Coordinates of C-alpha atoms (C1' of nucleotides) in Angstrom, one line a residue:
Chain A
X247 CA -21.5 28.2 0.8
X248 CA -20.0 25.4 1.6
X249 CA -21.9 22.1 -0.7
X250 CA -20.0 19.9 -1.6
X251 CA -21.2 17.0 -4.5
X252 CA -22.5 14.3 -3.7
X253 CA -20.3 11.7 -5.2
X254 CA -22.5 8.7 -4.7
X255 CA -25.7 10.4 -6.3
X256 CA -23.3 11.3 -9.1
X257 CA -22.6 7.5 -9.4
X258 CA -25.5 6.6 -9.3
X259 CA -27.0 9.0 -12.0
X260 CA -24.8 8.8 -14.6
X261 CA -23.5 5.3 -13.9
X262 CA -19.8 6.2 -13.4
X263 CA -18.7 5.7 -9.8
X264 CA -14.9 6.9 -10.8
X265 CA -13.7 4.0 -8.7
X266 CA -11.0 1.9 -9.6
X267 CA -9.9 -1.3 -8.0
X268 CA -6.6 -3.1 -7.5
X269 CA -5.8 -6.4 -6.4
X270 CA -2.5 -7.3 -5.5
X271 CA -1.2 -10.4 -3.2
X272 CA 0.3 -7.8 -0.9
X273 CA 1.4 -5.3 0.0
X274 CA 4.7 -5.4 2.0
X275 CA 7.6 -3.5 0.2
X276 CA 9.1 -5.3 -2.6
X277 CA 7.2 -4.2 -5.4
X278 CA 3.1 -3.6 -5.3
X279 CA 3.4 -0.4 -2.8
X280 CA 5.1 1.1 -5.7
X281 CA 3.1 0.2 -8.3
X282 CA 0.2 1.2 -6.0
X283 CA 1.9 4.2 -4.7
X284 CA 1.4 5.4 -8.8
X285 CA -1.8 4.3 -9.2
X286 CA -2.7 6.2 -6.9
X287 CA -1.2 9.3 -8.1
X288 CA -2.1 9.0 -11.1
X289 CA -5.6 8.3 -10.1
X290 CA -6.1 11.3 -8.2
X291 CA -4.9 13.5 -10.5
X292 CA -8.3 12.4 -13.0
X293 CA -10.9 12.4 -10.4
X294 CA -10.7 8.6 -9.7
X295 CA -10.4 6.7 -6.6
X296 CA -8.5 3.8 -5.8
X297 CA -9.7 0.5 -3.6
X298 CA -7.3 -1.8 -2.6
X299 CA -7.7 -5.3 -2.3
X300 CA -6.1 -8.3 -1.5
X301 CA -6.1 -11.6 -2.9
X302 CA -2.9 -12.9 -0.3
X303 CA -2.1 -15.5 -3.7
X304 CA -5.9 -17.2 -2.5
X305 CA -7.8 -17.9 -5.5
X306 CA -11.1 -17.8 -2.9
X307 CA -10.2 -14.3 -1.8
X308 CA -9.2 -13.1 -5.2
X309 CA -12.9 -14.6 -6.7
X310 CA -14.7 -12.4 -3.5
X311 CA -12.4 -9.0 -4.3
X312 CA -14.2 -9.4 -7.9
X313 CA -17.5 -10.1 -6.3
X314 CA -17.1 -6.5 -4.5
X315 CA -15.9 -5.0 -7.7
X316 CA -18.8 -5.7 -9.6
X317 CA -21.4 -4.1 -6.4
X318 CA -19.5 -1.3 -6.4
X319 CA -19.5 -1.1 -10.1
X320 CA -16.0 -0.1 -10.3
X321 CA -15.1 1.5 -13.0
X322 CA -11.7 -0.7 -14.0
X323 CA -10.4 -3.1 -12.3
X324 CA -6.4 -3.7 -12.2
X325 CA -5.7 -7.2 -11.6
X326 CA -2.3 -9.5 -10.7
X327 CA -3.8 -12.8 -10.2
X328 CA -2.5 -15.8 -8.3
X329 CA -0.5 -18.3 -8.8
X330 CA -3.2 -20.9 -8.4
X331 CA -5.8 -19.2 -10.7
X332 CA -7.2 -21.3 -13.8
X333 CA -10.7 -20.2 -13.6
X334 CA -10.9 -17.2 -15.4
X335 CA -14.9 -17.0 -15.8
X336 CA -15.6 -14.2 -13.1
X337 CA -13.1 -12.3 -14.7
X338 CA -14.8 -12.9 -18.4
X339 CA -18.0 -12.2 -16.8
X340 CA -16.7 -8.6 -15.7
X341 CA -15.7 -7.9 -19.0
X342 CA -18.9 -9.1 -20.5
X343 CA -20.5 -6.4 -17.7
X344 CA -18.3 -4.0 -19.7
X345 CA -16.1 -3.4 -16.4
X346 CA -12.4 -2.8 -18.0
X347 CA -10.1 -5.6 -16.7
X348 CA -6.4 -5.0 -17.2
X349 CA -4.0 -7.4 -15.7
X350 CA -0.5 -6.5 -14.8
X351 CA 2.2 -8.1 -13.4
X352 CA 1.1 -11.6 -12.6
X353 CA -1.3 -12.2 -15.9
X354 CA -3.2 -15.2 -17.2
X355 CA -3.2 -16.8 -20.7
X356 CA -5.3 -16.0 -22.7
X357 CA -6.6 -13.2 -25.2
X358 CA -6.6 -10.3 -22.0
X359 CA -5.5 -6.7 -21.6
X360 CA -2.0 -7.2 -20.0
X361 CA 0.7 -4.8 -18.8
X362 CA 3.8 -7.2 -18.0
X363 CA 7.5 -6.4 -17.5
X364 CA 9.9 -7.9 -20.2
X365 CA 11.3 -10.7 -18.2
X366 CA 13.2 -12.3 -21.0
X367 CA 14.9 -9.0 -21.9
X368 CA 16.0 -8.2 -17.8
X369 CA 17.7 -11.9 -18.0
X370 CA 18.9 -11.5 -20.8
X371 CA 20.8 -8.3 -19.8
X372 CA 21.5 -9.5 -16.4
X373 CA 23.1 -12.6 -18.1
X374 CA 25.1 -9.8 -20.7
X375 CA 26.3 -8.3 -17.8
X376 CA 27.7 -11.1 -16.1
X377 CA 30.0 -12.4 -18.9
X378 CA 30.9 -9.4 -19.5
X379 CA 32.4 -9.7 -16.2
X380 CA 34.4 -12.7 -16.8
X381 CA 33.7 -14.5 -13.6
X382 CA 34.2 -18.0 -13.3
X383 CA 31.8 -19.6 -11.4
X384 CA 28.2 -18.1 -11.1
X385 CA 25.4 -19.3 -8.7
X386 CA 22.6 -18.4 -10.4
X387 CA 19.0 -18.2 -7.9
X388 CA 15.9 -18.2 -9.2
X389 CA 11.9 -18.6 -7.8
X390 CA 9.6 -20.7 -7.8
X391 CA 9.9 -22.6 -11.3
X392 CA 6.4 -23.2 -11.3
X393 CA 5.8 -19.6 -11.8
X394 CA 5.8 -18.2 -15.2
X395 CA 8.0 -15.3 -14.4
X396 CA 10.4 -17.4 -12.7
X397 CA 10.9 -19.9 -15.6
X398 CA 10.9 -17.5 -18.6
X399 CA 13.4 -15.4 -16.9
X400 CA 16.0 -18.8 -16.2
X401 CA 15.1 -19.9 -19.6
X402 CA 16.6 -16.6 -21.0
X403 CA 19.2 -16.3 -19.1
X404 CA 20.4 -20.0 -19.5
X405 CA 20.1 -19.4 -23.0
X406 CA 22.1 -16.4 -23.4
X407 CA 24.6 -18.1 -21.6
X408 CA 25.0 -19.8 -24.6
X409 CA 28.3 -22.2 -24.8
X410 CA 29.6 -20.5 -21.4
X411 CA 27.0 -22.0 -19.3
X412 CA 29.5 -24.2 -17.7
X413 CA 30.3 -21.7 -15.6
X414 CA 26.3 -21.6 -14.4
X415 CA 25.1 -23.4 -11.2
X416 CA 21.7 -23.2 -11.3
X417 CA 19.4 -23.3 -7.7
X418 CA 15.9 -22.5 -7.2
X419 CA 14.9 -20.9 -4.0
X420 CA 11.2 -20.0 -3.1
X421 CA 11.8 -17.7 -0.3
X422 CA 14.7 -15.4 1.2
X423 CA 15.9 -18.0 3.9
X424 CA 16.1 -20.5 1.0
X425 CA 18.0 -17.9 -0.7
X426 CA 20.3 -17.8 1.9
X427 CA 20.9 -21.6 2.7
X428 CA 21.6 -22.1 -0.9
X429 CA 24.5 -19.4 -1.1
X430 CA 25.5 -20.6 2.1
X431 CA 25.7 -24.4 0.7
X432 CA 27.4 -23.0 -2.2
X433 CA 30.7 -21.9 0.1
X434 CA 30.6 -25.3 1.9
X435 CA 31.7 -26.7 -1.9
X436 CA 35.1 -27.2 -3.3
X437 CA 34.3 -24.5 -6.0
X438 CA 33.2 -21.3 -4.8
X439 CA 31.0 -19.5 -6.3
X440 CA 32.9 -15.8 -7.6
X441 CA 29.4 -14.0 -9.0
X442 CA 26.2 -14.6 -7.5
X443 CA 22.9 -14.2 -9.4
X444 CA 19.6 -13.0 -7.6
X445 CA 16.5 -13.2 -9.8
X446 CA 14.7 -11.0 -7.2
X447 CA 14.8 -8.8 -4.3
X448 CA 13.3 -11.8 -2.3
X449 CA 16.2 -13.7 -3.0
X450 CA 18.6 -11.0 -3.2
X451 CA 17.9 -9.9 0.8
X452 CA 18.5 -14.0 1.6
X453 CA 21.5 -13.9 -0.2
X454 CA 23.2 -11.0 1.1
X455 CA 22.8 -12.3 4.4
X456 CA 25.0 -15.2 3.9
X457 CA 27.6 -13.0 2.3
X458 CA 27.3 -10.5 5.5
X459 CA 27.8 -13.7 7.8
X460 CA 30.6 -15.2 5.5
X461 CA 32.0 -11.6 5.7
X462 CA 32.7 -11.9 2.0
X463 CA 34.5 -8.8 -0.1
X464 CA 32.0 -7.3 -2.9
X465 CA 33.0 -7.5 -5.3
X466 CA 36.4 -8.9 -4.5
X467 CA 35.6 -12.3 -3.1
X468 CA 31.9 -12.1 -4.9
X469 CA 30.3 -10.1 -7.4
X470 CA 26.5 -9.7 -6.9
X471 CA 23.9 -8.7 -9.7
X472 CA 19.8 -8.6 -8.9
X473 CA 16.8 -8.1 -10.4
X474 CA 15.1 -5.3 -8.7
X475 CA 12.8 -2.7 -8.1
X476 CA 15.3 -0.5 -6.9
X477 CA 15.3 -0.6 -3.4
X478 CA 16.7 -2.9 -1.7
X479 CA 19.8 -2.7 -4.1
X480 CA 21.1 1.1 -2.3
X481 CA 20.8 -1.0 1.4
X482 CA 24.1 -2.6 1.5
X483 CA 27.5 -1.1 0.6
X484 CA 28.9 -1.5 -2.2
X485 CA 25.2 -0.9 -3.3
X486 CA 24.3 -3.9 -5.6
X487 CA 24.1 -3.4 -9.2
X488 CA 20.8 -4.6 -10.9
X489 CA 19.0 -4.7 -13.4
X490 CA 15.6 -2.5 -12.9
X491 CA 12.0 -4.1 -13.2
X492 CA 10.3 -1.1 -12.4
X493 CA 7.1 -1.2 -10.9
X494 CA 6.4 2.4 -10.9
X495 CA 6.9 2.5 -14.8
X496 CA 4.6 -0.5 -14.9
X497 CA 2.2 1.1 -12.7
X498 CA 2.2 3.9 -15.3
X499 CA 1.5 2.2 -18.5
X500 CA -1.0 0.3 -16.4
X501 CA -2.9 3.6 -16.0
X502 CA -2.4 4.9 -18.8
X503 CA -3.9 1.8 -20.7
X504 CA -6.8 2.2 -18.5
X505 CA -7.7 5.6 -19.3
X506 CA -7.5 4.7 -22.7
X507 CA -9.5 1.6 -22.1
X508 CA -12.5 3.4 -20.6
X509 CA -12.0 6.2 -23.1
X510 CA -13.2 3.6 -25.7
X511 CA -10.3 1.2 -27.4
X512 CA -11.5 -1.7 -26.1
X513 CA -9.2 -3.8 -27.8
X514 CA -7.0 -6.6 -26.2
X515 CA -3.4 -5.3 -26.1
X516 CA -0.3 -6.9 -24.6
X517 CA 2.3 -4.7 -23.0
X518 CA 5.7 -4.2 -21.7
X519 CA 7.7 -2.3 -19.8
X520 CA 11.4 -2.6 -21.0
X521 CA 14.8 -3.5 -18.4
X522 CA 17.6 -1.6 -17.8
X523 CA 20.7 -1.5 -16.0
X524 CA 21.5 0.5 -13.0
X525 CA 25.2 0.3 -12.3
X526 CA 26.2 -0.2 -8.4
X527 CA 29.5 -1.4 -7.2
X528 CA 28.9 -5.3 -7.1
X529 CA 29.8 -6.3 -10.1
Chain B
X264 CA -30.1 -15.8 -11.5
X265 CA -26.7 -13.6 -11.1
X266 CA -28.1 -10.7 -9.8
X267 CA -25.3 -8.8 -7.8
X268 CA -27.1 -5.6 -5.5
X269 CA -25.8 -2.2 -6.9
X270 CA -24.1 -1.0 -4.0
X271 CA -23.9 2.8 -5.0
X272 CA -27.6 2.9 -5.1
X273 CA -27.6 1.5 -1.4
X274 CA -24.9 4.1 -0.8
X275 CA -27.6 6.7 -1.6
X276 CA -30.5 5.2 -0.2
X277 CA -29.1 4.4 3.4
X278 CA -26.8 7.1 3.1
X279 CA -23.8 4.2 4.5
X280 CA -21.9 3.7 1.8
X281 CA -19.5 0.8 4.1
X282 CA -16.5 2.9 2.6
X283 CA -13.5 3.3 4.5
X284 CA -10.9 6.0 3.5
X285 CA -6.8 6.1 4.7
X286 CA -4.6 8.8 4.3
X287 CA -0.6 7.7 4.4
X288 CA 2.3 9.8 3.5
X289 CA 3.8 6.4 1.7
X290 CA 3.6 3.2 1.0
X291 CA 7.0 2.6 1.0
X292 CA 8.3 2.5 4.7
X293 CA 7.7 -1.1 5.6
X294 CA 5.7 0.2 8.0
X295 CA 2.2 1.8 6.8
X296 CA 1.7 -1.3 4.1
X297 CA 1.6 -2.9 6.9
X298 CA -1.0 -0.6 8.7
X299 CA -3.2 -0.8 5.5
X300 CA -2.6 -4.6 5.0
X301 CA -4.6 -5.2 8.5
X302 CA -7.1 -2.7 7.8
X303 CA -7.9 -3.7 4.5
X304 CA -8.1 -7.8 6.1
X305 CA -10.5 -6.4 9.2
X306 CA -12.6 -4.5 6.2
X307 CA -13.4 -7.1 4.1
X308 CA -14.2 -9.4 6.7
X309 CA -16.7 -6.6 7.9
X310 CA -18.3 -5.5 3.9
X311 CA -16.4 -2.7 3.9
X312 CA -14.2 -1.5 1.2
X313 CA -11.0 0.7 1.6
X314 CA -9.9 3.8 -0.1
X315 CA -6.1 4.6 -0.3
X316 CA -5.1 8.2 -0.5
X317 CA -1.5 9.1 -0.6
X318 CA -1.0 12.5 1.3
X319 CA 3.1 12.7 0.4
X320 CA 3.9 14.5 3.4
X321 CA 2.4 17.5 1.9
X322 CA -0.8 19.2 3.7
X323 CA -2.3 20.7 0.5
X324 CA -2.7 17.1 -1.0
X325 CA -3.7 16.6 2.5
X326 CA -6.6 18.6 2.4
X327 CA -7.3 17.4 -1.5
X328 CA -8.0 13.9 -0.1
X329 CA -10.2 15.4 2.6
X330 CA -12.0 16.8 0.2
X331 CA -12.4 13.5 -1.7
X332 CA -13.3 11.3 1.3
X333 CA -16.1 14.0 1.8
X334 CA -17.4 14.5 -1.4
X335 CA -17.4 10.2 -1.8
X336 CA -19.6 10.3 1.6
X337 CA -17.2 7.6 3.2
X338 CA -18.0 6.1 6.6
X339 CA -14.6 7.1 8.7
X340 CA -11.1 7.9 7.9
X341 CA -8.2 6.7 8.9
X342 CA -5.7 9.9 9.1
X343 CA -1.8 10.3 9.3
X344 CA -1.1 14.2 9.6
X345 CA 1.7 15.5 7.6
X346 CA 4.4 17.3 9.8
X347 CA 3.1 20.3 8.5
X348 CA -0.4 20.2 9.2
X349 CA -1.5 22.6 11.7
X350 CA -4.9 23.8 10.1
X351 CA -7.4 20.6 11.9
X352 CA -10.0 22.9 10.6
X353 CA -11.0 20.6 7.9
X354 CA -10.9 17.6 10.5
X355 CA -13.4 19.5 12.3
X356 CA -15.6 20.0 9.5
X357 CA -15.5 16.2 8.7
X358 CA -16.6 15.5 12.5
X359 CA -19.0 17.8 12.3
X360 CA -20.4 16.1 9.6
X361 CA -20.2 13.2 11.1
X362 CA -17.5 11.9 9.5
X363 CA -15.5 10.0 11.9
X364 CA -11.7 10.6 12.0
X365 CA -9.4 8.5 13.8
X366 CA -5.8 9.7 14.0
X367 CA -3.0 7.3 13.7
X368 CA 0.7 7.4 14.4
X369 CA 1.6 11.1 13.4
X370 CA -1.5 12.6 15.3
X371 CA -2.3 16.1 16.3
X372 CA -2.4 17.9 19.4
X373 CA -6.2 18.4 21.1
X374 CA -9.1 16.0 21.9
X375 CA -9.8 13.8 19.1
X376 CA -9.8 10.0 19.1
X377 CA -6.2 9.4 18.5
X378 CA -4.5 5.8 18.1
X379 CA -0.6 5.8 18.8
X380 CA 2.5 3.8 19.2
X381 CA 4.0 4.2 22.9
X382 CA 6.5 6.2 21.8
X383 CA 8.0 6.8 25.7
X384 CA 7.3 3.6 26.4
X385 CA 9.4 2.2 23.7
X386 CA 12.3 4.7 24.3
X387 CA 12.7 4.2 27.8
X388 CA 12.9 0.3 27.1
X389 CA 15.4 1.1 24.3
X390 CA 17.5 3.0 26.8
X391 CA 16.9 0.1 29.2
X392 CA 18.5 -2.2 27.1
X393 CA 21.5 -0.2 25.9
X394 CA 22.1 0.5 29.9
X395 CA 22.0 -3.4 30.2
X396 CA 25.0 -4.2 27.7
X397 CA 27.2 -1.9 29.8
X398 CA 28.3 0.0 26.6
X399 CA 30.8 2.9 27.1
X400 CA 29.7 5.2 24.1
X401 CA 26.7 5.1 22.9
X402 CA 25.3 7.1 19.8
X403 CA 21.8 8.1 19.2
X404 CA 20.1 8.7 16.6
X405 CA 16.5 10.7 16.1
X406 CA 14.5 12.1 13.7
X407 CA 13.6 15.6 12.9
X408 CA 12.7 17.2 16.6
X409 CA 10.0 19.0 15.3
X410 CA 8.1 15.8 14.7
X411 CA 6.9 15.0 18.4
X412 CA 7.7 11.1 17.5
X413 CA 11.4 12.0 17.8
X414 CA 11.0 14.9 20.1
X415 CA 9.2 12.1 22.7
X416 CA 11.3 9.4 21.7
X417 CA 14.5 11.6 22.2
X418 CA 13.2 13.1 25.5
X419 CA 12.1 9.7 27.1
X420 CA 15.6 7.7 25.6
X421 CA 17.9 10.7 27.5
X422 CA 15.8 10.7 30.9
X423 CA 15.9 7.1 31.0
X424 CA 19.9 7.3 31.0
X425 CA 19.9 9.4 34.0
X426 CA 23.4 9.6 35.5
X427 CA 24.7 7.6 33.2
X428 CA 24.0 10.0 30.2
X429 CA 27.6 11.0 29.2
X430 CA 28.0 7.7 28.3
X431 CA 25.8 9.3 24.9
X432 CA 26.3 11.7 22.1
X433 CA 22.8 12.6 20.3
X434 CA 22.3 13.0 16.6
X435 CA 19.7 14.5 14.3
X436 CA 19.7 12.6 11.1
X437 CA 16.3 13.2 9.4
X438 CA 16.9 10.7 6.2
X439 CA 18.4 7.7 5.9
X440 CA 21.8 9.1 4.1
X441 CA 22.2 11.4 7.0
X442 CA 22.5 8.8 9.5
X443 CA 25.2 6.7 7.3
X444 CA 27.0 10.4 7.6
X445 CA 26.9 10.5 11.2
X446 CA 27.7 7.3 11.9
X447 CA 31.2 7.7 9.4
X448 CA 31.8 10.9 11.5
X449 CA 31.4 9.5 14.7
X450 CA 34.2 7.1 13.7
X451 CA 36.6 9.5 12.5
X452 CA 36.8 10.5 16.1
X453 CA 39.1 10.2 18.6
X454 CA 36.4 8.2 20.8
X455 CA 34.4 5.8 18.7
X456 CA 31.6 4.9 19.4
X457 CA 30.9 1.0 20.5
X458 CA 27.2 0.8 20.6
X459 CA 24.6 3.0 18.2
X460 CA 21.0 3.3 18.6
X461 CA 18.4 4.2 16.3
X462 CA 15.3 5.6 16.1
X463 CA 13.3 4.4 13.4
X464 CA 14.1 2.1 10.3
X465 CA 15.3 5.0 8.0
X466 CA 18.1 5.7 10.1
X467 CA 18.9 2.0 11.2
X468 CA 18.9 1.5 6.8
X469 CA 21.4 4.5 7.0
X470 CA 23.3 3.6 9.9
X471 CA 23.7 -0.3 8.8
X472 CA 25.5 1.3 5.3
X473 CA 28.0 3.1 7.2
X474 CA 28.6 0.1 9.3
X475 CA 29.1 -2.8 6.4
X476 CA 31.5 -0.2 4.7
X477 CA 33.7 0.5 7.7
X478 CA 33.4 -3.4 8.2
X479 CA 32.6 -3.1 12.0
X480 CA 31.6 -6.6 13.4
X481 CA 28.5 -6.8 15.0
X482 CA 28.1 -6.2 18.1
X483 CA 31.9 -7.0 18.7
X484 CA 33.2 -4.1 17.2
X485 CA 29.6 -2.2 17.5
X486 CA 26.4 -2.9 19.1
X487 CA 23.5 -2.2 17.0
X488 CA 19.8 -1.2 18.1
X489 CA 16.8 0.3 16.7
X490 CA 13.3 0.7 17.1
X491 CA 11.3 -1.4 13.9
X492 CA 8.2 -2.7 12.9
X493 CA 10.4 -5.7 12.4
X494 CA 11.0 -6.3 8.8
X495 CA 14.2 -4.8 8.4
X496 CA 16.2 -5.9 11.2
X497 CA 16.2 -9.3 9.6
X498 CA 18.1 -8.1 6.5
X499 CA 21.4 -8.3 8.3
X500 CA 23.5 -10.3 9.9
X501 CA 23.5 -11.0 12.6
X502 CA 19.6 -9.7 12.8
X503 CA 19.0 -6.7 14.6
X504 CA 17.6 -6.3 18.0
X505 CA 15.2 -4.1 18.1
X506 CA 12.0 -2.4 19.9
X507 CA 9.2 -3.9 18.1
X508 CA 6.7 -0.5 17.2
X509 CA 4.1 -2.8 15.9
X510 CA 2.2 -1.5 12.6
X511 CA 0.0 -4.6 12.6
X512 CA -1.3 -4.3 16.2
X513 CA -1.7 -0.4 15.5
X514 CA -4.0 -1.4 12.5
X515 CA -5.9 -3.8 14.6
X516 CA -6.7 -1.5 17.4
X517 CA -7.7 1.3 14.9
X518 CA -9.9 -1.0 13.0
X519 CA -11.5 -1.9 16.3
X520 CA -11.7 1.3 17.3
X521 CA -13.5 2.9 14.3
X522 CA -16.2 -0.3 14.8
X523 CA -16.6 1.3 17.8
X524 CA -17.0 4.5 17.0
X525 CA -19.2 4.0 13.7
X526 CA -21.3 1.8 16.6
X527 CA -21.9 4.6 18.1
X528 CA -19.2 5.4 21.0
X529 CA -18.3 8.9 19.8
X530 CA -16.4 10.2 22.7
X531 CA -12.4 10.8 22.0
X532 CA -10.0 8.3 22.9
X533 CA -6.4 7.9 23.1
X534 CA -4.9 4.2 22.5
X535 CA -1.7 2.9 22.3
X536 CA 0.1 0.2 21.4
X537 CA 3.0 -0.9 24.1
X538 CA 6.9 -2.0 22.2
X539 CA 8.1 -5.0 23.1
X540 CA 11.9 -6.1 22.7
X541 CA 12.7 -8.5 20.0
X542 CA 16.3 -10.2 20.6
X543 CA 18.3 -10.4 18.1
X544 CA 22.2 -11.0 18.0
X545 CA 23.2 -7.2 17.5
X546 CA 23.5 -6.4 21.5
Chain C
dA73 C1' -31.9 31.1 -22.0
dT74 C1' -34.1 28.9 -17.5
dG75 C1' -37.1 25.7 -15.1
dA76 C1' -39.6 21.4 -14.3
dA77 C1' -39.7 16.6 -14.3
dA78 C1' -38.2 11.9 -14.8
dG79 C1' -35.5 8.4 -13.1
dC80 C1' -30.7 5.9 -11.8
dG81 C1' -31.5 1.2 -8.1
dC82 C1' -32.4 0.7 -4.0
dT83 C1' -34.7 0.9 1.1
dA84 C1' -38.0 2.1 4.5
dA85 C1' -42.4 3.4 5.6
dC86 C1' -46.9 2.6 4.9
dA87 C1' -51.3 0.5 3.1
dA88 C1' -53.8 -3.3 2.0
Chain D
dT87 C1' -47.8 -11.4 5.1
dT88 C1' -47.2 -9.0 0.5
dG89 C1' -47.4 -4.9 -2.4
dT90 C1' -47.1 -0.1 -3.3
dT91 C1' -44.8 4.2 -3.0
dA92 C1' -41.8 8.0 -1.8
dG93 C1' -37.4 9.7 -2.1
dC94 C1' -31.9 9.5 -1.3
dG95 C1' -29.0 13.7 -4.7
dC96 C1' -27.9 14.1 -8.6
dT97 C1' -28.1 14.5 -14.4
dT98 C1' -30.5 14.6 -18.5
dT99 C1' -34.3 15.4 -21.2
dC100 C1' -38.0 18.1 -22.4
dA101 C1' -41.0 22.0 -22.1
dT102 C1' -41.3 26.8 -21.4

DNA sequence: ATGAAAGCGCTAACAA
DNA sequence: TTGTTAGCGCTTTCAT
């Protein structure tokens, strides 16, 4: 004929909805789609599921995404938090519901399941690959200081800088148009800026739009390096050269850690998915 | 106390289990995170939850996902045909389970309830403004003609040209890398050509390569349109001008829309969403 | 082996 | 009003 299961009465029987839930800020393009886009490949492929939620950085919304989570008794739960999140109890009492938690990404402190990518180790090479270039005067951009991932990866790369950091301006934009202003201010100054570092696509798409407007040479008059997923690098000719934070790797682990979480090892691990450098003709 | 209702066992009871399913090729367009961004917003807002399945372009995984949003008993589906779907017969079945579909975007031929861009609509106002800047050569790109997006957008753009249509050469570029190949041929001609349209953001990504590498000034050199759901016009300098083919308003209406028709207003209906122009400095 | 029955957590219909 | 009960469609246990 032609039955088909009832999924609900199955969840509701055996108390396995094969649901899984992620909540992301957003959505829009520079990195979640694709660590979505493996989830839910992944997902599919073992009979699970995948809700989507949004938290849009609100701690309120992120508390009532966990709220639904726990009616629809989800089976797991993938979680970037917010910036603004200190309360972790809703989250503890999941866990204590024996509803698999695993953040990613964005993670709190804490003794948590986490899947993070190595952001010491991608500054660290990006700030390897930009002595190695022997360029005078680098603008270095970075986010948001406040967040973690923005202040661990200056940290590194200040650091590995080491005696050379001289040749380091350091500027903190916390948006693309920021990103641009800065690079813009940066031409207005006696000493130009030869290199230009973007800690992220955000800042990388700002910056490239001063350089388009300045109509500067890459890499003659500027060499550029980023931080990426991978996208945004192949838009502009000579496609930028960056080092790869992959979100579909992290999406990967992040499943995979999940599967073995609800298989049974319940134990708190802390994960990461490694850097590397993809070359493109910036730098 | 912290009691928290088991919504599965609701599911089953009221047979409603205020589970929404959407079926995208990608998430990585810039354009259908932004479809799913508004749905998931109007969901929550409403109790309902949203399901994303990835269909990849491909009809089998197509019909895998069908399969899922039947067997999970969800309360409508949002659907994005592949290019290669011609067999609706599992659509059907869904509606005669009353399942209710609602196409979007890429939408089959025949009476179903079908939300749409104004794909004519937004063509003939592209042509509009190329016919305003008074350009002499004018090259235009569109996607694969067997998608009926292109083949409409195509069909409206050249009609709306009228007399004035030798003033265009037509091109077929159906990825972004083949649109940053014919725009580099088109300027190894003997006439170049000084204004250059495209159809969707793919091909603008792919035409804006060719155009930073030959080093064309825009719009002295070139005029630049496109037709965008706005976020990558703003990557260059200056920004784009472009058609505005809003995913946002799209996911509004079709939200709306499936309200309606989970209210109880079953008949078929076609929507669309009118373009409007956005100005940028391109033209 | 095959079949009957209990029950997952809820809601809706009915009885008191 | 409040309380009881049947049953949504399955799985699992227990009896045949």
């Amino acid at each position: 004929m032609d039955y088909e299961p009832n999924l609900v009465a199955v969840g509701l029987r055996t108390s396995s909805t094969m649901e899984l839930a992620v909540i992301v800020p957003n959505l829009s393009g520079f990195f979640y789609d694709s660590f979505i886009t493996v989830l839910e490949e992944e997902a599919g492929k073992m009979g699970y599921s995948l809700f989507i939620l949004l938290s849009c950085d609100d701690p309120e919304t992120e508390i009532i995404n966990l709220k639904v989570c726990r009616q629809r008794r989800v089976a797991g739960i993938f979680a970037c938090i917010t910036p603004q999140t200190t309360d972790l109890s809703t989250y503890q009492k999941l866990l204590e519901l024996e509803i698999p938690v695993l953040f990613f990404d964005k993670v709190p402190p804490g003794d948590f399941n986490k899947i993070c990518l190595a952001d010491e180790q991608a500054a660290q090479l990006s700030a390897r690959v930009l002595l190695e270039s022997h360029r005078k005067h680098v603008l270095a951009l970075f986010g948001d200081l406040n967040l973690s991932i923005s202040s661990r990866r200056k940290h590194s790369f200040v650091k590995a800088f080491g005696a050379k950091a001289d040749s380091l301006a350091i500027e903190v934009a916390t948006s693309s148009s920021e990103a641009y202003e800065k690079v813009m201010a940066a031409q207005r100054k006696d000493i130009k800026p030869d290199a230009v570092f973007c800690m992220s696509d955000e800042i990388l798409t700002g910056a490239m739009r001063a350089i388009q407007e300045l109509r500067l040479k890459i890499p003659e008059d500027i060499a550029v390096l980023t931080i990426s997923n991978g996208f945004f690098p192949k838009l502009y000719y000579p496609e930028i050269t960056y080092v790869e934070t992959s979100a579909r790797k992290l999406g990967k682990l992040a499943f995979q850690r999940m599967m073995e979480y609800i298989g049974g090892d319940t134990t708190n691990k802390e994960l990461m998915v490694e850097s590397v450098m993809v070359k493109g003709g910036s730098i």
